Amino acid sequence: MFLFSDIQQYHLDLTNRKTSCVEAVEHYLDVIAKNQQLNAFVEVYATEALERAKALDKNRSQQLPTGKLHGVVIALKDVICYKDHKVTAASKILKDFTSLFNASAVQYLLDEEAIIIGSCNCDEFAMGSSNENSSYGSVKNPIDNLKVPGGSSGGSAVAVSAGMCMVSLGSDTGGSVRQPADFCGIVGFKPTYGRISRYGLIAYASSFDQIGIFGNNIADVCDVLNVISRTDEYDSTMIQHDTEIKFQEKQEKKFRIGYLKDVMEHPILDQEIKNAIFKKLDSLKEDGHEITPIDFDLIDYVVPAYYVLTAAEASSNLSRFDGIRFGHQSASPVSNLNDFYIKNRSEGFGKEVKRRIMLGNFVLSSGYYDAYYTKAQQVRKMLTEKTEKIFSSCDFILIPVSPTTAFNLNEKKKDPVSMYLADIFTVFANLTGIPSIAIPLFQHTNGLPFGLQLLAAKEHDEALLQFSNQISNHQKK
Ligand code: GLN
């Protein structure tokens, strides 16, 4: 039987002929077929993945050089373009739309011989925290099918958590990789803004969006990151970085770790999660790390600022889906061009997306612009300055990923504000562009997993991943 622990071991097993790429793909196709009720995949590329696996096995048997992600089986969130494959952002407005090109991240995966097994369900246009806003229906949490998997990259998280692929890609605008990773008990990493090209990622809020990686362990996340974070002339917001992350399995350094007092004392935070994080901080202190409480009275402004700014950017980004340049065209009779746009967009977009487009237009409208958009920009600036200050005396921030474990399906669906508050601890990293990771470590008495969130200063992705691994190993001891 095919067993996967990590990419390095898989590559060893391939070299020693203990397994093959075909065996790996067959295994994952089987797991996907047996778990259809989770609704994690929008499309599975079975025939094509098997053919690619066969070709890779053949190349290896002929001793041809192998790529860095040779035979690694990967799933993509349905907002990432893969040439000649459908990409719909889980929206009716893009139903049956086919990508004309590869996202740069996908191109880099293919160049290194990864096998793309399918596209994953998500919230429509990546807007949501529960994967319930999808034209394909809700995704279910594999650990408890009555719970949400988190969102918006719920399908990608479930695909890794339920063993349907080795790693997957999602996008993280306000927590959409870290929060579902936390709810499903796996690793979810959002790099520094600008580390991975956004070319070919369907835009939600361009100054926040970043492709993120789901994996079973930190080493696999690093392997994928090194491949997909190559610089790219098609994304001018990319930061220049040419150093590959050199991952050392064993590192035992001592660091200055800050935790945000106002986060840990926030009434929204589940008591058990709070206790577990404090216990972890205590044991890190015993291990010789320096632990510092940090005042963070801006916490209650992060969600409003995030939703004002992202809605504003979304209202602009989504204007291209008008049924003429892109998207669904209404079949009902229209009297003029404006009427045509209205019908196309009213029929094509789901409720939450419409809410955000309207909110975005409202906060950008003259008369309200200064009260909302300018104010939110000012909060963003204050947060950025505060973050720089924190990292002048700390190496990392450690906080929970989410205030609760996975909640019930339908629990928050009708109450957008309570849904937005689920992002209270994750949006900070996107507002400030810093790297952040969710590491699964604990189990709640309700049986669900949860972990912790580590954040580092901009461009300190390598140190963050290295320390995350140290923390995971520490937990195993
Ligand atoms: N839940 C957040 C939102 O709906 C984050 C989404 C994301 O990161 N794509 O905006």
Coordinates of C-alpha atoms and ligand atoms in Angstrom, one line a residue:
M1 CA 0.0 0.0 0.0
F2 CA 1.2 3.5 -0.8
L3 CA 2.1 5.5 2.3
F4 CA 3.1 9.2 2.3
S5 CA 5.1 10.9 5.0
D6 CA 7.0 13.7 3.3
I7 CA 8.4 14.6 -0.1
Q8 CA 12.0 13.7 0.8
Q9 CA 11.0 10.1 1.8
Y10 CA 8.8 9.7 -1.2
H11 CA 11.7 10.7 -3.5
L12 CA 13.9 8.1 -1.6
D13 CA 11.2 5.5 -2.1
L14 CA 11.0 6.3 -5.8
T15 CA 14.8 6.0 -6.2
N16 CA 14.8 2.7 -4.3
R17 CA 11.9 1.5 -6.5
K18 CA 9.7 0.9 -3.4
T19 CA 7.0 2.9 -5.1
S20 CA 6.2 4.7 -8.4
C21 CA 4.5 7.9 -9.4
V22 CA 1.7 5.8 -10.9
E23 CA 1.2 4.1 -7.6
A24 CA 1.0 7.4 -5.9
V25 CA -1.5 8.9 -8.3
E26 CA -3.7 5.7 -8.2
H27 CA -3.7 5.9 -4.4
Y28 CA -4.8 9.5 -4.3
L29 CA -7.5 9.0 -7.0
D30 CA -8.8 6.2 -4.8
V31 CA -8.9 8.3 -1.7
I32 CA -10.6 11.1 -3.6
A33 CA -13.2 8.7 -4.9
K34 CA -13.9 7.4 -1.5
N35 CA -14.4 10.8 0.0
Q36 CA -16.7 12.5 -2.5
Q37 CA -19.1 13.5 0.3
L38 CA -16.4 16.0 1.5
N39 CA -16.9 18.0 -1.8
A40 CA -13.3 19.0 -1.7
F41 CA -12.6 18.8 -5.5
V42 CA -14.3 20.7 -8.3
E43 CA -12.6 18.7 -10.9
V44 CA -10.2 15.7 -10.8
Y45 CA -7.7 15.3 -13.7
A46 CA -7.5 11.5 -13.3
T47 CA -6.5 10.4 -16.8
E48 CA -4.1 13.2 -17.3
A49 CA -2.5 12.8 -13.9
L50 CA -2.0 9.1 -14.5
E51 CA -0.4 9.8 -17.9
R52 CA 2.0 12.3 -16.5
A53 CA 2.9 9.8 -13.7
K54 CA 3.6 7.1 -16.3
A55 CA 5.8 9.5 -18.3
L56 CA 7.7 10.5 -15.1
D57 CA 8.2 6.8 -14.1
K58 CA 9.6 6.2 -17.6
N59 CA 12.0 9.1 -17.4
R60 CA 13.3 7.9 -14.1
S61 CA 13.8 4.3 -15.3
Q62 CA 15.9 5.8 -18.1
Q63 CA 18.0 7.6 -15.5
L64 CA 17.0 11.1 -16.9
P65 CA 17.5 13.9 -14.4
T66 CA 14.5 14.6 -12.2
G67 CA 12.8 17.9 -11.2
K68 CA 12.7 19.1 -7.6
L69 CA 9.1 18.2 -7.3
H70 CA 9.3 15.1 -9.4
G71 CA 6.0 13.2 -9.1
V72 CA 4.7 15.3 -6.2
V73 CA 0.9 15.2 -6.3
I74 CA -0.6 18.7 -5.9
A75 CA -4.1 20.1 -5.9
L76 CA -4.9 23.7 -6.8
K77 CA -7.5 26.1 -5.4
D78 CA -10.1 27.0 -8.1
V79 CA -8.8 30.5 -8.3
I80 CA -5.4 29.6 -9.8
C81 CA -5.1 29.4 -13.6
Y82 CA -4.0 26.1 -15.2
K83 CA -3.8 26.3 -18.9
D84 CA -6.6 24.5 -20.8
H85 CA -8.3 23.6 -17.5
K86 CA -11.4 25.2 -16.1
V87 CA -11.0 27.9 -13.5
T88 CA -14.2 29.3 -12.0
A89 CA -13.4 30.9 -8.6
A90 CA -16.4 28.6 -7.4
S91 CA -18.7 31.2 -9.1
K92 CA -21.5 30.8 -11.5
I93 CA -20.3 33.8 -13.3
L94 CA -17.2 31.9 -14.5
K95 CA -18.9 28.5 -15.1
D96 CA -17.1 26.6 -17.8
F97 CA -14.4 29.3 -18.2
T98 CA -11.1 27.8 -19.3
S99 CA -7.7 29.2 -18.4
L100 CA -5.8 30.5 -21.4
F101 CA -2.5 30.4 -19.6
N102 CA -0.7 29.0 -16.6
A103 CA -0.3 31.0 -13.4
S104 CA 3.4 31.5 -12.9
A105 CA 3.3 29.4 -9.7
V106 CA 1.7 26.6 -11.7
Q107 CA 4.2 26.9 -14.5
Y108 CA 7.0 26.6 -11.9
L109 CA 5.4 23.5 -10.4
L110 CA 5.1 21.9 -13.9
D111 CA 8.7 22.8 -14.8
E112 CA 9.8 20.8 -11.7
E113 CA 7.7 17.8 -12.7
A114 CA 4.9 18.1 -10.2
I115 CA 1.6 16.2 -11.0
I116 CA -1.5 18.4 -10.7
I117 CA -4.4 16.1 -9.7
G118 CA -7.3 18.5 -9.6
S119 CA -8.8 21.8 -8.7
C120 CA -10.3 22.4 -5.3
N121 CA -13.6 23.9 -4.1
C122 CA -13.4 27.2 -2.3
D123 CA -15.6 30.2 -1.3
E124 CA -16.7 32.2 -4.3
F125 CA -13.9 34.5 -5.4
A126 CA -12.1 33.5 -2.1
M127 CA -14.6 35.5 0.0
G128 CA -15.6 33.6 3.1
S129 CA -14.3 31.8 6.2
S130 CA -16.2 28.6 6.0
N131 CA -16.3 27.4 2.3
E132 CA -20.1 27.7 2.4
N133 CA -20.2 30.5 -0.3
S134 CA -19.5 28.2 -3.2
S135 CA -21.6 27.6 -6.3
Y136 CA -20.6 23.9 -5.9
G137 CA -22.0 23.7 -2.4
S138 CA -20.3 23.5 1.0
V139 CA -17.1 21.6 1.8
K140 CA -17.1 19.4 4.9
N141 CA -14.5 19.0 7.5
P142 CA -12.9 15.6 7.2
I143 CA -12.5 15.2 11.0
D144 CA -16.1 16.0 11.7
N145 CA -18.4 16.1 8.7
L146 CA -20.9 18.4 10.5
K147 CA -18.3 21.1 10.8
V148 CA -17.0 23.6 8.3
P149 CA -13.4 23.1 7.0
G150 CA -12.7 26.8 7.2
G151 CA -12.3 29.1 4.2
S152 CA -11.9 30.3 1.8
S153 CA -9.4 27.6 0.7
G154 CA -11.5 24.9 2.4
G155 CA -11.2 22.3 -0.4
S156 CA -7.4 22.7 -0.6
A157 CA -7.1 22.2 3.1
V158 CA -9.4 19.1 3.1
A159 CA -7.5 17.6 0.2
V160 CA -4.3 17.5 2.2
S161 CA -5.9 16.7 5.5
A162 CA -7.9 13.8 4.2
G163 CA -4.9 12.4 2.3
M164 CA -6.1 13.2 -1.3
C165 CA -2.8 14.7 -2.4
M166 CA 0.6 15.5 -0.9
V167 CA 0.4 19.3 -0.8
S168 CA -1.9 21.9 -2.2
L169 CA -2.0 25.6 -3.1
G170 CA -4.6 28.1 -1.8
S171 CA -4.7 31.8 -1.6
D172 CA -4.6 33.9 1.6
T173 CA -6.1 37.4 1.5
G174 CA -7.1 37.5 5.2
G175 CA -6.4 34.0 6.5
S176 CA -7.8 31.7 3.9
V177 CA -4.9 29.4 4.1
R178 CA -4.1 29.6 7.8
Q179 CA -7.6 29.3 9.2
P180 CA -8.7 26.2 7.2
A181 CA -5.3 24.6 7.9
D182 CA -6.1 25.2 11.6
F183 CA -9.6 23.8 11.3
C184 CA -8.3 20.7 9.5
G185 CA -5.2 20.0 11.5
I186 CA -2.5 20.7 8.9
V187 CA 0.3 23.2 8.2
G188 CA -0.8 26.4 6.3
F189 CA 1.7 29.0 5.2
K190 CA 1.2 32.5 3.9
P191 CA 4.5 34.0 2.7
T192 CA 5.5 37.7 2.8
Y193 CA 3.3 39.7 0.4
G194 CA 5.2 39.6 -2.9
R195 CA 7.1 36.4 -2.4
I196 CA 5.1 34.4 -4.8
S197 CA 3.9 35.8 -8.1
R198 CA 0.2 36.6 -8.3
Y199 CA 0.2 36.3 -12.1
G200 CA -2.6 33.9 -12.9
L201 CA -4.2 34.1 -9.4
I202 CA -7.8 35.5 -9.8
A203 CA -7.7 38.8 -7.9
Y204 CA -9.8 39.4 -4.9
A205 CA -8.0 42.2 -3.1
S206 CA -4.7 42.8 -4.9
S207 CA -2.7 44.5 -2.1
F208 CA -3.6 41.6 0.2
D209 CA -3.7 38.4 -2.0
Q210 CA -0.9 35.9 -1.7
I211 CA -0.7 32.3 -2.8
G212 CA -0.2 30.0 0.2
I213 CA 0.8 26.4 0.7
F214 CA -0.9 23.5 2.6
G215 CA 1.2 20.6 3.7
N216 CA 1.5 17.8 6.3
N217 CA 4.8 19.2 7.5
I218 CA 7.1 22.2 7.3
A219 CA 9.7 20.6 5.1
D220 CA 7.2 19.9 2.3
V221 CA 6.0 23.5 2.5
C222 CA 9.6 24.7 2.1
D223 CA 10.2 22.4 -0.9
V224 CA 7.1 23.8 -2.7
L225 CA 7.8 27.4 -1.7
N226 CA 11.4 27.2 -3.1
V227 CA 9.9 26.2 -6.4
I228 CA 7.0 28.6 -6.7
S229 CA 8.5 31.7 -5.3
R230 CA 10.8 32.3 -8.2
T231 CA 10.8 35.9 -9.3
D232 CA 8.5 36.7 -12.2
E233 CA 8.5 39.7 -14.5
Y234 CA 4.7 39.4 -14.8
D235 CA 4.1 40.6 -11.2
S236 CA 5.6 43.9 -10.5
T237 CA 4.7 43.8 -6.8
M238 CA 7.1 40.9 -6.2
I239 CA 9.9 41.5 -3.8
Q240 CA 13.4 40.7 -5.1
H241 CA 14.7 37.6 -3.3
D242 CA 17.0 35.2 -4.9
T243 CA 17.9 33.1 -1.9
E244 CA 16.3 29.7 -1.6
I245 CA 15.2 28.6 1.8
K246 CA 17.8 26.3 3.2
F247 CA 15.9 24.2 5.5
Q248 CA 17.8 22.6 8.4
E249 CA 15.9 19.8 10.0
K250 CA 17.6 20.3 13.3
Q251 CA 17.8 23.8 14.8
E252 CA 17.8 24.6 18.4
K253 CA 18.2 28.4 18.6
K254 CA 16.8 30.6 21.3
F255 CA 14.5 33.5 20.3
R256 CA 12.6 36.5 21.5
I257 CA 8.9 35.7 21.2
G258 CA 6.2 38.2 21.7
Y259 CA 2.5 37.5 22.3
L260 CA -0.2 40.0 21.8
K261 CA -1.9 40.7 25.2
D262 CA -5.1 42.1 23.7
V263 CA -5.4 39.0 21.5
M264 CA -4.9 36.6 24.3
E265 CA -7.4 38.4 26.6
H266 CA -10.0 39.0 23.9
P267 CA -13.4 37.8 25.0
I268 CA -14.0 36.1 21.6
L269 CA -11.1 33.6 22.3
D270 CA -12.1 30.1 23.4
Q271 CA -10.8 29.3 26.9
E272 CA -9.2 26.0 26.0
I273 CA -7.3 27.5 23.0
K274 CA -6.2 30.3 25.3
N275 CA -4.9 27.9 27.9
A276 CA -3.1 25.8 25.4
I277 CA -1.3 28.8 23.9
F278 CA -0.3 30.1 27.3
K279 CA 1.0 26.6 28.2
K280 CA 3.0 26.5 25.1
L281 CA 4.5 29.9 25.8
D282 CA 5.4 28.7 29.3
S283 CA 7.2 25.6 28.0
L284 CA 9.1 27.8 25.4
K285 CA 10.2 30.0 28.3
E286 CA 11.4 26.9 30.2
D287 CA 13.4 26.0 27.1
G288 CA 15.2 29.3 27.3
H289 CA 13.3 31.5 24.9
E290 CA 12.5 35.0 25.9
I291 CA 8.7 35.6 26.1
T292 CA 7.3 39.1 26.1
P293 CA 3.7 40.3 26.4
I294 CA 2.9 43.1 23.9
D295 CA 0.2 45.7 24.1
F296 CA -1.9 45.6 21.0
D297 CA -4.9 47.8 21.4
L298 CA -5.6 48.0 17.7
I299 CA -7.0 44.5 17.7
D300 CA -10.7 45.6 17.4
Y301 CA -9.9 47.7 14.3
V302 CA -8.3 45.0 12.2
V303 CA -11.5 43.3 11.0
P304 CA -13.3 46.6 10.1
A305 CA -10.2 48.0 8.3
Y306 CA -9.7 44.7 6.5
Y307 CA -13.3 44.4 5.3
V308 CA -13.4 48.1 4.1
L309 CA -10.2 47.8 2.2
T310 CA -10.7 44.4 0.7
A311 CA -14.3 45.2 -0.4
A312 CA -13.0 48.4 -2.0
E313 CA -10.4 46.5 -4.0
A314 CA -12.8 43.7 -4.8
S315 CA -15.4 46.0 -6.2
S316 CA -12.8 47.2 -8.7
N317 CA -11.2 43.8 -9.4
L318 CA -14.6 42.2 -10.0
S319 CA -15.9 44.8 -12.4
R320 CA -14.3 42.9 -15.3
F321 CA -16.9 40.1 -14.9
D322 CA -19.6 41.8 -16.9
G323 CA -20.7 39.1 -19.3
I324 CA -19.0 40.7 -22.2
R325 CA -15.3 40.5 -21.5
F326 CA -15.7 37.7 -19.1
G327 CA -18.4 35.6 -17.5
H328 CA -22.0 34.5 -17.6
Q329 CA -24.4 36.1 -20.1
S330 CA -28.0 36.3 -19.2
A331 CA -30.4 34.5 -21.5
S332 CA -33.4 36.7 -20.6
P333 CA -34.3 39.6 -22.9
V334 CA -32.6 43.0 -22.2
S335 CA -33.6 46.5 -23.3
N336 CA -30.2 48.2 -23.2
L337 CA -26.5 47.6 -22.4
N338 CA -26.8 48.7 -18.8
D339 CA -29.7 46.2 -18.3
F340 CA -27.5 43.5 -19.8
Y341 CA -24.7 44.1 -17.3
I342 CA -27.2 44.2 -14.5
K343 CA -28.8 40.8 -15.5
N344 CA -25.4 39.1 -16.1
R345 CA -23.9 40.2 -12.8
S346 CA -27.1 39.7 -10.8
E347 CA -27.5 36.1 -12.1
G348 CA -23.8 35.3 -12.0
F349 CA -22.6 36.4 -8.6
G350 CA -23.6 34.9 -5.3
K351 CA -24.9 36.8 -2.3
E352 CA -21.7 37.3 -0.4
V353 CA -19.8 38.6 -3.5
K354 CA -22.6 41.0 -4.2
R355 CA -22.5 42.2 -0.6
R356 CA -18.8 43.0 -0.9
I357 CA -19.1 44.7 -4.3
M358 CA -21.8 47.0 -2.9
L359 CA -19.9 47.6 0.3
G360 CA -16.8 48.4 -1.8
N361 CA -18.6 50.8 -4.0
F362 CA -20.1 52.4 -0.9
V363 CA -16.8 53.0 0.9
L364 CA -15.3 54.4 -2.2
S365 CA -18.2 56.8 -3.0
S366 CA -17.7 60.5 -2.7
G367 CA -19.1 61.6 0.6
Y368 CA -18.1 58.4 2.4
Y369 CA -14.6 57.9 1.0
D370 CA -12.9 59.8 3.8
A371 CA -15.0 58.3 6.6
Y372 CA -14.3 54.7 5.5
Y373 CA -11.6 54.1 2.9
T374 CA -9.2 56.8 4.1
K375 CA -9.8 55.9 7.8
A376 CA -9.1 52.2 7.0
Q377 CA -5.9 53.1 5.1
Q378 CA -4.8 55.1 8.2
V379 CA -5.4 52.0 10.4
R380 CA -3.4 50.0 8.0
K381 CA -0.5 52.5 8.2
M382 CA -0.7 52.5 12.0
L383 CA -0.6 48.7 12.0
T384 CA 2.4 48.6 9.8
E385 CA 4.3 51.0 12.0
K386 CA 3.3 49.1 15.1
T387 CA 4.5 45.8 13.5
E388 CA 7.9 47.3 12.7
K389 CA 8.2 48.4 16.2
I390 CA 7.3 45.0 17.6
F391 CA 9.8 43.3 15.4
S392 CA 12.6 45.7 16.4
S393 CA 12.5 43.9 19.8
C394 CA 11.0 40.5 18.9
D395 CA 11.9 37.7 16.5
F396 CA 8.4 36.2 16.3
I397 CA 4.8 36.8 17.4
L398 CA 2.9 33.8 18.6
I399 CA -0.9 34.0 18.8
P400 CA -3.9 31.7 18.1
V401 CA -4.9 31.2 14.5
S402 CA -8.6 31.4 15.1
P403 CA -10.8 32.3 18.1
T404 CA -12.5 28.9 18.0
T405 CA -12.1 25.4 16.5
A406 CA -14.1 24.5 13.4
F407 CA -17.7 25.7 13.8
N408 CA -20.9 24.0 12.6
L409 CA -22.1 24.1 9.0
N410 CA -24.8 26.8 8.7
E411 CA -23.9 28.2 12.1
K412 CA -22.6 31.6 10.8
K413 CA -23.9 31.6 7.3
K414 CA -26.7 34.0 7.9
D415 CA -24.7 36.3 10.1
P416 CA -21.9 37.9 8.0
V417 CA -20.5 39.9 10.9
S418 CA -20.0 36.9 13.1
M419 CA -18.4 35.2 10.0
Y420 CA -16.1 38.2 9.5
L421 CA -15.0 38.1 13.1
A422 CA -13.7 34.5 12.6
D423 CA -10.8 36.3 10.8
I424 CA -9.8 38.5 13.8
F425 CA -6.4 36.9 14.3
T426 CA -5.4 36.3 10.7
V427 CA -6.1 39.5 8.8
F428 CA -3.3 41.4 10.7
A429 CA -0.6 39.6 8.6
N430 CA -2.3 40.5 5.3
L431 CA -2.9 44.2 6.4
T432 CA 0.9 44.4 7.1
G433 CA 2.2 42.0 4.4
I434 CA 4.2 39.9 6.9
P435 CA 4.6 36.1 6.6
S436 CA 2.6 33.9 8.9
I437 CA 2.0 30.2 9.4
A438 CA -0.5 28.0 11.1
I439 CA 1.0 25.0 12.8
P440 CA -1.2 22.1 14.1
L441 CA -0.3 21.1 17.6
F442 CA -3.3 20.5 19.8
Q443 CA -6.6 18.7 20.2
H444 CA -9.6 20.3 21.8
T445 CA -11.8 18.3 24.2
N446 CA -14.5 18.6 21.4
G447 CA -12.2 16.4 19.4
L448 CA -11.2 19.0 16.8
P449 CA -7.7 20.1 16.0
F450 CA -6.2 23.6 16.5
G451 CA -2.8 25.0 16.5
L452 CA -0.9 28.3 16.8
Q453 CA 0.0 31.1 14.5
L454 CA 3.5 32.4 14.2
L455 CA 4.3 35.7 12.5
A456 CA 7.7 37.2 11.5
A457 CA 8.9 40.5 10.1
K458 CA 8.6 41.1 6.3
E459 CA 10.9 38.8 4.3
H460 CA 11.8 36.7 7.3
D461 CA 10.1 33.7 5.8
E462 CA 13.1 31.5 6.1
A463 CA 13.5 32.2 9.9
L464 CA 9.8 31.7 10.4
L465 CA 9.7 28.3 8.7
Q466 CA 12.8 27.2 10.5
F467 CA 11.4 28.1 13.9
S468 CA 8.1 26.6 13.0
N469 CA 9.8 23.3 12.5
Q470 CA 11.7 23.7 15.7
I471 CA 8.3 24.3 17.5
S472 CA 6.7 21.2 15.8
N473 CA 9.7 19.0 16.8
H474 CA 9.6 20.4 20.3
Q475 CA 6.0 19.4 20.6
K476 CA 6.7 15.8 19.5
K477 CA 9.3 15.3 22.2
Ligands
GLN1 N1 -12.4 35.2 5.3 C1 -11.7 36.3 4.7 C2 -12.6 37.0 3.7 O1 -13.6 36.6 3.5 C3 -10.4 35.9 4.1 C4 -10.5 35.3 2.8 C5 -9.2 35.0 2.1 O2 -8.2 35.0 2.8 N2 -9.3 34.8 0.8 O3 -12.2 38.0 3.2

